[in-house]
């Protein structure tokens, strides 16, 4: 990779989040660099979703310092929300609106001007070669297309960071790769990508990955380095090694 | 010869104008783990619902253990265990209450079939008084499987049981399926994970409501028709596009930290190196590799899409 | 049978685990009854009236005395002219003016017809209505006791609901109505929502694939709500009795049996709704608009059926709560036996059988 990642766009220091007696995030410390694809891995229930909610300004940490796009998650959640995009497997687009209506709606939420929306909408339809589908209801599209569109919508307002929560769950291998082509393109355009996945081959596509186990980050490095450290050939084995210890 | 456990013959199912299943046929042997692989919307869930007697096919026939899925639906419902795409558990009931409930409606009890589910259930038993809604994804899945197994079904039908479940839990899940197979249970399972396909006895690739191929996973790999190379350079972002534009290239897909390039006949490694150097790539590494199951499926799927 | 009991047990768990359901089931009925009982209906006592007697004969004096001595009214003043009526109302003390026409007694005896004018302060419409009805009832009572065959035509329509209600307490009208409303709400809405929830969560798929029969699923769903609705009915009767002094003059057993019948009817309606609705939201809206509103507006609960336009009066014939309210009033207030309510009961039984038949036919054994 030629690109250098210098500036930290997400800074997390000693982040703790507790629910009653249960510690979901146990002193997390990490940084995500501007323009990087950051893989945020962990078993179900390891605390990933909790951390993402905090980073998106939806939840307040119990303690610790968290800065996203230069804004503080305690006080400046509105600014944070304006500078990020979010997409998850569970919520993507409104099924009973058309492609065009969805894009207009979400772009409108972020306060984009009508002119900007029109120009970028045409760009997008052209790039995805779906000009003829723009008035189709989302419900009529295959899952793979929904996910690709949801991603396009999440970065439509050109956020600094986009959070992707299991974006490729249940998607076939070809569509998954097309999806990752889009992620690469976004990263190439300077958008920082923060992504969770259960597909370990996708972990290899990331610039750096962290692996969370029981609320703590057990490992954080480039995939090549992690494989070297744990003397294995694939991220799958790294993951199994780390997560298995606790089980 | 004993009849197959699951028989599907020429089944067609339409919803309005769209065809979910288009003359689909397959047979699954007793105590076989049969994988069904295909993109979303290929018709997997429709097929499962027909086999569990929840849907009636427009034409064709299907049977489980000799029982017709339309006529003998009462019998079907006694012998089949079904895990729908979403974990169908009662989130406001505890782990144990869920299991007890499913045991009683199938006319059995936890004690009676405890041996069968012991391996799976013992892992979640420490949390038996926790509400099912508060379990993590992996635990929900184990509970859902326990619930689907509790009446000792002869046929187990699992619709994407591992979607959204982490790699560790998935691995354990497949170990359980193997144990169930030893009990003589026929298992029909769909999955979007190609690494799970290799664990099946046989897999069927399904697309647009039709079966593209049914094979043992090893055979699918052997049948892969092209030479395959694993390639990486210092500029992975441009590499994919450059490889796809290479004249001898058949297809190029990202695979972890390398790109798998399937090539046409007459491919020379030196030619590719020269080509990539011309595109300003450095630290070029090219190695011939054996295909993985995922390579094979993508090949089959792209072939199908070209038609 | 064991399967079935297991199912019922699960339903009880669902209800008991959800505080909101419990609140709807028990909090709302009690609150509703108290609101209707205390706020909406204000019983009248010591209402100040004025009398303008242009006849001053034996009949008008007797009638005036009877009205004043009823305990509901206090005579504020005797008027000598009708011109200052508005001023009297404006002062705010007098709520009703009773005007006897000249030669009242004579006309009554000779023609069998005499005119009396009841003028009420309608700035509080509800109270005015009540006052007029009370006065009217006293006058009717007087005529009855005088044992004359002639009627006195009044300018204000008699309130029919008052006829059997000698205590003239308005809460009597609200207890049967509230009962119908609450039983409808609990039974129909809660069952339809709970079946729709199984569809929404995807658990219905597994239930259908199990050896449970559709009838077992339906009845299993319904039983907990029969029990709960029945407890509700008893609670309402108890509150009516102890808080509002509403008697049960007829047979308690008959009353409970009729309640059970109505609950079953409401439940079969709920199941029918759930076969139409695929989500909890839809189930709730259908219940609200198809059941709650007609129960409130077209059953004679709030608006007397006699006061409705003719078309609406016809529609009330297909509103089950109408029959239920008639039955309950008969049993509780008039103390009549089954021989007087068998027709209404029969209508309810017929409706119930129809809804059950419809919902069993519509309940799918498959997903389509």
GROMACS .gro file of N, CA, C and O in nm, chain A residues 25 37 60 82 101 122 125 127 132 136-137 179-180 184 186 191 196 222:
model
   72
   25UNK      N    1  -1.759  -0.291   2.749
   25UNK     CA    2  -1.631  -0.245   2.696
   25UNK      C    3  -1.537  -0.219   2.813
   25UNK      O    4  -1.566  -0.135   2.897
   37UNK      N    5  -0.896   0.135   0.616
   37UNK     CA    6  -1.006   0.040   0.632
   37UNK      C    7  -0.977  -0.038   0.760
   37UNK      O    8  -0.879  -0.113   0.766
   60UNK      N    9  -2.352   0.700   2.549
   60UNK     CA   10  -2.247   0.773   2.621
   60UNK      C   11  -2.161   0.672   2.700
   60UNK      O   12  -2.215   0.586   2.766
   82UNK      N   13  -2.312   1.434   1.192
   82UNK     CA   14  -2.309   1.499   1.061
   82UNK      C   15  -2.190   1.450   0.978
   82UNK      O   16  -2.192   1.457   0.856
  101UNK      N   17  -3.622   0.775  -0.413
  101UNK     CA   18  -3.683   0.836  -0.294
  101UNK      C   19  -3.598   0.812  -0.171
  101UNK      O   20  -3.579   0.902  -0.088
  122UNK      N   21  -2.739   1.140  -1.005
  122UNK     CA   22  -2.714   1.097  -1.143
  122UNK      C   23  -2.581   1.024  -1.153
  122UNK      O   24  -2.570   0.920  -1.218
  125UNK      N   25  -2.629   0.670  -1.000
  125UNK     CA   26  -2.707   0.581  -1.086
  125UNK      C   27  -2.624   0.538  -1.206
  125UNK      O   28  -2.627   0.423  -1.249
  127UNK      N   29  -2.287   0.531  -1.219
  127UNK     CA   30  -2.175   0.447  -1.177
  127UNK      C   31  -2.220   0.304  -1.150
  127UNK      O   32  -2.154   0.207  -1.184
  132UNK      N   33  -3.203   0.269  -1.508
  132UNK     CA   34  -3.337   0.217  -1.541
  132UNK      C   35  -3.412   0.165  -1.418
  132UNK      O   36  -3.531   0.139  -1.424
  136UNK      N   37  -3.766   0.179  -0.903
  136UNK     CA   38  -3.807   0.049  -0.847
  136UNK      C   39  -3.810   0.058  -0.694
  136UNK      O   40  -3.728   0.126  -0.634
  137UNK      N   41  -3.906  -0.014  -0.635
  137UNK     CA   42  -3.908  -0.021  -0.489
  137UNK      C   43  -3.790  -0.103  -0.440
  137UNK      O   44  -3.750  -0.201  -0.504
  179UNK      N   45  -1.911  -0.584  -0.322
  179UNK     CA   46  -1.929  -0.491  -0.212
  179UNK      C   47  -1.794  -0.439  -0.164
  179UNK      O   48  -1.777  -0.318  -0.140
  180UNK      N   49  -1.699  -0.528  -0.152
  180UNK     CA   50  -1.566  -0.485  -0.107
  180UNK      C   51  -1.497  -0.397  -0.211
  180UNK      O   52  -1.419  -0.309  -0.175
  184UNK      N   53  -1.331  -0.042  -0.114
  184UNK     CA   54  -1.198   0.005  -0.154
  184UNK      C   55  -1.207   0.139  -0.224
  184UNK      O   56  -1.125   0.228  -0.203
  186UNK      N   57  -1.435   0.368  -0.191
  186UNK     CA   58  -1.464   0.473  -0.093
  186UNK      C   59  -1.339   0.511  -0.017
  186UNK      O   60  -1.309   0.630   0.003
  191UNK      N   61  -1.247   0.826   0.233
  191UNK     CA   62  -1.340   0.798   0.342
  191UNK      C   63  -1.282   0.687   0.430
  191UNK      O   64  -1.240   0.583   0.380
  196UNK      N   65  -1.731  -0.420   1.062
  196UNK     CA   66  -1.732  -0.547   1.136
  196UNK      C   67  -1.775  -0.657   1.040
  196UNK      O   68  -1.851  -0.632   0.947
  222UNK      N   69  -0.188  -0.508   1.155
  222UNK     CA   70  -0.219  -0.541   1.018
  222UNK      C   71  -0.235  -0.692   1.008
  222UNK      O   72  -0.168  -0.766   1.081
   0.00000   0.00000   0.00000
